mmCIF file of C-alpha atoms and ligand atoms in Angstrom:
data_model
loop_
_atom_site.group_PDB
_atom_site.id
_atom_site.type_symbol
_atom_site.label_atom_id
_atom_site.label_comp_id
_atom_site.label_asym_id
_atom_site.label_seq_id
_atom_site.Cartn_x
_atom_site.Cartn_y
_atom_site.Cartn_z
ATOM 1 C CA MET A 1 -41.749 -12.372 240.765
ATOM 2 C CA SER A 2 -38.766 -13.762 238.861
ATOM 3 C CA GLU A 3 -39.083 -17.115 237.166
ATOM 4 C CA ILE A 4 -36.784 -20.040 237.782
ATOM 5 C CA ARG A 5 -35.889 -22.173 234.799
ATOM 6 C CA PHE A 6 -35.165 -25.839 235.284
ATOM 7 C CA THR A 7 -35.740 -29.161 233.535
ATOM 8 C CA ILE A 8 -37.480 -32.418 234.375
ATOM 9 C CA ASP A 9 -36.183 -35.343 232.339
ATOM 10 C CA GLY A 10 -34.837 -32.784 229.881
ATOM 11 C CA ARG A 11 -38.146 -30.971 229.462
ATOM 12 C CA PRO A 12 -37.867 -27.212 230.039
ATOM 13 C CA CYS A 13 -39.984 -26.055 232.992
ATOM 14 C CA VAL A 14 -40.583 -22.824 234.856
ATOM 15 C CA ALA A 15 -41.088 -22.371 238.598
ATOM 16 C CA ARG A 16 -41.804 -19.593 241.040
ATOM 17 C CA ALA A 17 -39.317 -18.870 243.812
ATOM 18 C CA GLY A 18 -40.001 -21.087 246.811
ATOM 19 C CA GLN A 19 -41.884 -23.796 244.925
ATOM 20 C CA THR A 20 -40.887 -27.343 245.678
ATOM 21 C CA ILE A 21 -40.051 -29.726 242.849
ATOM 22 C CA VAL A 22 -43.434 -31.474 243.295
ATOM 23 C CA GLU A 23 -45.347 -28.183 243.143
ATOM 24 C CA ALA A 24 -43.417 -26.874 240.167
ATOM 25 C CA ALA A 25 -43.661 -30.202 238.338
ATOM 26 C CA LYS A 26 -47.430 -30.187 238.763
ATOM 27 C CA ALA A 27 -47.654 -26.612 237.519
ATOM 28 C CA ASN A 28 -45.779 -27.762 234.407
ATOM 29 C CA GLY A 29 -47.995 -30.800 233.855
ATOM 30 C CA VAL A 30 -45.436 -33.316 235.122
ATOM 31 C CA TRP A 31 -46.564 -35.885 237.653
ATOM 32 C CA ILE A 32 -44.334 -36.968 240.506
ATOM 33 C CA PRO A 33 -45.939 -39.549 242.813
ATOM 34 C CA VAL A 34 -46.616 -38.524 246.421
ATOM 35 C CA LEU A 35 -48.092 -40.233 249.458
ATOM 36 C CA CYS A 36 -47.164 -38.397 252.663
ATOM 37 C CA HIS A 37 -47.478 -35.061 250.867
ATOM 38 C CA TYR A 38 -50.896 -33.379 250.818
ATOM 39 C CA GLU A 39 -51.619 -30.008 249.320
ATOM 40 C CA GLY A 40 -51.996 -27.368 251.997
ATOM 41 C CA LEU A 41 -50.033 -29.285 254.643
ATOM 42 C CA LYS A 42 -46.404 -28.668 255.499
ATOM 43 C CA PRO A 43 -44.434 -31.418 253.726
ATOM 44 C CA VAL A 44 -42.446 -33.777 255.924
ATOM 45 C CA GLY A 45 -40.672 -35.925 253.331
ATOM 46 C CA SER A 46 -41.210 -39.196 255.150
ATOM 47 C CA CYS A 47 -42.424 -41.745 252.581
ATOM 48 C CA ARG A 48 -39.794 -41.026 249.877
ATOM 49 C CA ILE A 49 -42.096 -42.123 247.053
ATOM 50 C CA CYS A 50 -41.413 -38.749 245.402
ATOM 51 C CA THR A 51 -37.649 -39.324 245.275
ATOM 52 C CA VAL A 52 -35.995 -37.738 242.250
ATOM 53 C CA ARG A 53 -32.340 -37.332 241.312
ATOM 54 C CA VAL A 54 -30.508 -34.068 240.785
ATOM 55 C CA ALA A 55 -26.816 -34.078 239.849
ATOM 56 C CA GLY A 56 -26.523 -37.656 241.098
ATOM 57 C CA ARG A 57 -28.113 -36.882 244.480
ATOM 58 C CA TYR A 58 -31.415 -38.372 245.597
ATOM 59 C CA MET A 59 -33.892 -36.022 247.195
ATOM 60 C CA ALA A 60 -37.532 -35.833 248.241
ATOM 61 C CA ALA A 61 -39.242 -33.726 245.585
ATOM 62 C CA CYS A 62 -41.987 -32.690 248.024
ATOM 63 C CA THR A 63 -39.557 -30.854 250.318
ATOM 64 C CA GLN A 64 -36.790 -29.741 247.943
ATOM 65 C CA PRO A 65 -37.203 -26.229 246.501
ATOM 66 C CA VAL A 66 -36.448 -25.728 242.818
ATOM 67 C CA THR A 67 -33.286 -23.791 242.018
ATOM 68 C CA GLU A 68 -32.171 -22.128 238.794
ATOM 69 C CA GLY A 69 -30.787 -24.564 236.233
ATOM 70 C CA MET A 70 -31.713 -27.654 238.211
ATOM 71 C CA ALA A 71 -31.878 -30.800 236.028
ATOM 72 C CA VAL A 72 -34.346 -33.159 237.688
ATOM 73 C CA GLU A 73 -34.450 -36.857 236.804
ATOM 74 C CA ASN A 74 -37.965 -38.152 237.469
ATOM 75 C CA THR A 75 -38.609 -41.226 235.364
ATOM 76 C CA ALA A 76 -35.221 -42.955 235.103
ATOM 77 C CA PRO A 77 -35.848 -46.734 235.268
ATOM 78 C CA ASP A 78 -33.961 -47.147 238.549
ATOM 79 C CA LEU A 79 -36.007 -44.358 240.177
ATOM 80 C CA GLU A 80 -39.248 -45.886 238.980
ATOM 81 C CA ASP A 81 -38.197 -49.298 240.266
ATOM 82 C CA MET A 82 -37.256 -47.822 243.633
ATOM 83 C CA ARG A 83 -40.717 -46.238 243.861
ATOM 84 C CA LYS A 84 -42.313 -49.535 242.940
ATOM 85 C CA SER A 85 -40.302 -51.295 245.648
ATOM 86 C CA LEU A 86 -41.488 -48.709 248.207
ATOM 87 C CA ILE A 87 -45.090 -49.414 247.196
ATOM 88 C CA GLU A 88 -44.457 -53.143 247.547
ATOM 89 C CA MET A 89 -42.935 -52.626 250.997
ATOM 90 C CA LEU A 90 -45.998 -50.678 252.120
ATOM 91 C CA PHE A 91 -48.236 -53.487 250.925
ATOM 92 C CA VAL A 92 -46.331 -56.246 252.752
ATOM 93 C CA GLU A 93 -45.877 -54.176 255.898
ATOM 94 C CA GLY A 94 -49.632 -53.839 256.492
ATOM 95 C CA ASN A 95 -52.756 -55.831 255.718
ATOM 96 C CA HIS A 96 -54.279 -54.409 252.550
ATOM 97 C CA PHE A 97 -57.226 -56.370 251.233
ATOM 98 C CA CYS A 98 -58.413 -54.021 248.521
ATOM 99 C CA PRO A 99 -61.567 -55.870 247.394
ATOM 100 C CA SER A 100 -63.101 -55.563 250.865
ATOM 101 C CA CYS A 101 -61.972 -51.996 251.581
ATOM 102 C CA GLU A 102 -64.377 -49.068 251.330
ATOM 103 C CA LYS A 103 -61.513 -46.899 250.027
ATOM 104 C CA SER A 104 -60.947 -49.126 246.989
ATOM 105 C CA GLY A 105 -60.956 -46.963 243.875
ATOM 106 C CA ASN A 106 -60.213 -43.861 245.948
ATOM 107 C CA CYS A 107 -57.047 -45.254 247.564
ATOM 108 C CA GLU A 108 -53.785 -43.613 246.550
ATOM 109 C CA LEU A 109 -51.664 -46.624 247.507
ATOM 110 C CA GLN A 110 -53.851 -48.957 245.444
ATOM 111 C CA ALA A 111 -53.793 -46.493 242.539
ATOM 112 C CA LEU A 112 -50.000 -46.263 242.709
ATOM 113 C CA ALA A 113 -49.742 -50.053 242.726
ATOM 114 C CA TYR A 114 -51.803 -50.153 239.528
ATOM 115 C CA ARG A 115 -49.840 -47.335 237.918
ATOM 116 C CA TYR A 116 -46.512 -49.034 238.751
ATOM 117 C CA ARG A 117 -47.911 -52.399 237.634
ATOM 118 C CA MET A 118 -47.267 -54.117 240.933
ATOM 119 C CA MET A 119 -48.142 -57.787 240.767
ATOM 120 C CA VAL A 120 -46.652 -59.887 243.568
ATOM 121 C CA PRO A 121 -44.464 -57.889 245.971
ATOM 122 C CA ARG A 122 -40.840 -58.983 245.988
ATOM 123 C CA PHE A 123 -40.779 -58.901 249.810
ATOM 124 C CA PRO A 124 -42.305 -61.332 252.327
ATOM 125 C CA TYR A 125 -45.630 -60.351 253.910
ATOM 126 C CA LEU A 126 -45.360 -59.456 257.601
ATOM 127 C CA TRP A 127 -49.090 -59.944 258.421
ATOM 128 C CA PRO A 128 -49.136 -57.591 261.408
ATOM 129 C CA GLY A 129 -52.000 -57.824 263.881
ATOM 130 C CA ARG A 130 -52.951 -54.270 264.751
ATOM 131 C CA ALA A 131 -55.946 -53.210 266.782
ATOM 132 C CA LEU A 132 -58.874 -51.515 265.074
ATOM 133 C CA ASP A 133 -60.282 -48.514 266.944
ATOM 134 C CA ALA A 134 -64.001 -47.908 266.376
ATOM 135 C CA ARG A 135 -64.774 -45.921 269.533
ATOM 136 C CA ALA A 136 -65.209 -42.499 267.887
ATOM 137 C CA PRO A 137 -68.839 -41.857 266.899
ATOM 138 C CA ARG A 138 -68.179 -40.951 263.268
ATOM 139 C CA LEU A 139 -64.793 -42.477 262.489
ATOM 140 C CA MET A 140 -63.135 -45.851 262.432
ATOM 141 C CA LEU A 141 -59.367 -46.274 262.538
ATOM 142 C CA GLU A 142 -58.190 -49.439 260.800
ATOM 143 C CA ARG A 143 -54.491 -49.485 261.682
ATOM 144 C CA ASN A 144 -53.797 -52.548 259.545
ATOM 145 C CA ARG A 145 -54.031 -50.246 256.520
ATOM 146 C CA CYS A 146 -52.117 -47.317 258.003
ATOM 147 C CA ILE A 147 -48.938 -46.335 256.125
ATOM 148 C CA GLN A 148 -47.825 -43.804 258.766
ATOM 149 C CA CYS A 149 -47.871 -40.853 256.375
ATOM 150 C CA LEU A 150 -49.104 -38.647 259.258
ATOM 151 C CA ARG A 151 -51.415 -36.673 256.978
ATOM 152 C CA CYS A 152 -54.200 -37.105 259.552
ATOM 153 C CA VAL A 153 -51.913 -35.969 262.377
ATOM 154 C CA ARG A 154 -50.939 -32.835 260.472
ATOM 155 C CA GLY A 155 -54.253 -32.052 258.849
ATOM 156 C CA ILE A 156 -57.124 -32.859 261.201
ATOM 157 C CA ARG A 157 -57.662 -30.497 264.084
ATOM 158 C CA ALA A 158 -60.523 -29.716 266.427
ATOM 159 C CA LYS A 159 -62.155 -26.303 266.436
ATOM 160 C CA ASP A 160 -59.689 -25.071 269.061
ATOM 161 C CA GLY A 161 -56.718 -26.157 266.924
ATOM 162 C CA ARG A 162 -55.786 -29.254 268.903
ATOM 163 C CA LYS A 163 -54.743 -32.341 266.954
ATOM 164 C CA VAL A 164 -57.331 -35.107 266.766
ATOM 165 C CA PHE A 165 -54.787 -37.745 265.702
ATOM 166 C CA ALA A 166 -51.339 -38.364 267.161
ATOM 167 C CA ALA A 167 -48.410 -40.637 266.373
ATOM 168 C CA VAL A 168 -47.269 -42.685 269.342
ATOM 169 C CA GLU A 169 -43.914 -44.527 269.486
ATOM 170 C CA ARG A 170 -41.315 -44.382 266.718
ATOM 171 C CA GLY A 171 -39.959 -46.416 263.823
ATOM 172 C CA PRO A 172 -41.688 -49.736 263.141
ATOM 173 C CA ARG A 173 -43.727 -49.404 266.368
ATOM 174 C CA VAL A 174 -45.309 -46.082 265.405
ATOM 175 C CA THR A 175 -49.072 -46.179 265.932
ATOM 176 C CA ILE A 176 -51.774 -43.635 265.214
ATOM 177 C CA GLU A 177 -54.068 -42.826 268.132
ATOM 178 C CA ILE A 178 -57.284 -40.780 268.198
ATOM 179 C CA ASP A 179 -58.140 -38.308 270.927
ATOM 180 C CA GLN A 180 -61.583 -39.706 271.643
ATOM 181 C CA ARG A 181 -62.920 -36.540 273.222
ATOM 182 C CA LEU A 182 -61.886 -34.371 270.274
ATOM 183 C CA ALA A 183 -63.053 -36.988 267.755
ATOM 184 C CA ALA A 184 -66.481 -37.009 269.402
ATOM 185 C CA GLY A 185 -66.807 -33.313 268.560
ATOM 186 C CA LEU A 186 -66.065 -33.698 264.851
ATOM 187 C CA SER A 187 -68.849 -32.708 262.504
ATOM 188 C CA ASP A 188 -69.906 -34.859 259.575
ATOM 189 C CA ALA A 189 -67.870 -32.693 257.199
ATOM 190 C CA GLU A 190 -64.788 -32.897 259.422
ATOM 191 C CA ALA A 191 -65.097 -36.660 259.671
ATOM 192 C CA ARG A 192 -65.386 -36.806 255.887
ATOM 193 C CA ARG A 193 -62.257 -34.666 255.558
ATOM 194 C CA ALA A 194 -60.391 -37.052 257.885
ATOM 195 C CA MET A 195 -61.367 -39.942 255.615
ATOM 196 C CA ASP A 196 -60.368 -37.988 252.518
ATOM 197 C CA ILE A 197 -57.014 -36.848 253.887
ATOM 198 C CA CYS A 198 -56.028 -40.476 254.544
ATOM 199 C CA PRO A 199 -54.410 -41.821 251.349
ATOM 200 C CA VAL A 200 -55.508 -45.373 252.170
ATOM 201 C CA GLY A 201 -58.451 -46.958 253.963
ATOM 202 C CA ALA A 202 -57.116 -46.494 257.492
ATOM 203 C CA ILE A 203 -59.621 -43.761 258.427
ATOM 204 C CA LEU A 204 -63.176 -44.485 257.409
ATOM 205 C CA ARG A 205 -66.372 -42.558 257.961
ATOM 206 C CA LYS A 206 -68.822 -44.722 259.862
ATOM 207 C CA GLU A 207 -72.391 -45.410 258.782
ATOM 208 C CA THR A 208 -71.844 -44.536 255.142
ATOM 209 C CA GLY A 209 -70.457 -46.821 252.504
ATOM 210 C CA PHE A 210 -70.533 -47.315 248.775
ATOM 211 C CA ALA A 211 -72.195 -43.928 248.257
ATOM 212 C CA VAL A 212 -70.106 -43.908 245.074
ATOM 213 C CA PRO A 213 -70.216 -47.398 243.590
ATOM 214 C CA ILE A 214 -67.116 -49.379 242.682
ATOM 215 C CA GLY A 215 -66.271 -48.565 239.081
ATOM 216 C CA LYS A 216 -67.163 -44.889 239.414
ATOM 217 C CA ARG A 217 -64.545 -43.845 241.933
ATOM 218 C CA LYS A 218 -61.650 -41.431 241.517
ATOM 219 C CA TYR A 219 -59.062 -43.848 240.124
ATOM 220 C CA ASP A 220 -61.451 -46.314 238.465
ATOM 221 C CA GLY A 221 -61.567 -44.330 235.238
ATOM 222 C CA ALA A 222 -58.039 -42.987 234.881
ATOM 223 C CA PRO A 223 -54.674 -43.782 236.481
ATOM 224 C CA ILE A 224 -53.377 -41.685 239.348
ATOM 225 C CA GLY A 225 -51.438 -38.698 238.027
ATOM 226 C CA SER A 226 -53.192 -38.535 234.692
ATOM 227 C CA ASP A 227 -55.056 -35.366 235.700
ATOM 228 C CA VAL A 228 -51.733 -33.638 236.382
ATOM 229 C CA GLU A 229 -50.295 -34.883 233.099
ATOM 230 C CA LYS A 230 -53.293 -33.513 231.273
ATOM 231 C CA GLY A 231 -52.559 -30.185 232.919
ATOM 232 C CA ALA A 232 -55.781 -30.156 234.916
ATOM 233 C CA GLY A 233 -54.081 -30.411 238.327
ATOM 234 C CA ARG A 234 -55.370 -32.385 241.288
HETATM 235 FE FE1 LIG B 301 -42.379 -36.772 249.285
HETATM 236 FE FE2 LIG B 301 -43.616 -38.589 250.819
HETATM 237 S S1 LIG B 301 -44.395 -37.511 249.148
HETATM 238 S S2 LIG B 301 -41.531 -37.976 250.863
#
């Protein structure tokens, strides 16, 4: 298979045909932040945290395939500030109280906020009041933390292939719903996968908590992205 040569912030990189910028960057040890993207799921390009610039055009690196000679800007100060502002908007748009959240230390949004050194968001808090859904036997859906990435909708299916989660409404009114009948049939492992696929603490496995103590969780020891930068991959 022929190699594609391109650069990220001037660094020479190599990609395989069909790889997206995010995939190729990772293969070359370059981290590009993602939130709605999840390995193994079809990318939808909805959160825009992975925005890069190529020839003056902004594009979602998780959906854009690499082409020969492409010069990708990834860490220009204005791009980094735009990503930080997106993180801030996600924080003010929901209710994220990290110290009391079981996902703390494993939360990608929290980890991105640390990596981008978010202090006080520059936008006013909206303090939405969204209903929590705890009817499923193994899962709890805390919509106040949902960032509408739709990873659960795309990635969690029942044994017959039907989607366990669904997005209802559009735009700012979009809400995630659970099919209670399908959720009742989820095994422990499937419920755990639903919790893991959620980048925040919106989907939590019931009846287990703090199995891994605070301080020993995924992002407690090293910033998000550092594994990619070390070449280990996610
Ligand atoms: Fe690319 Fe969300 S990760 S748009």
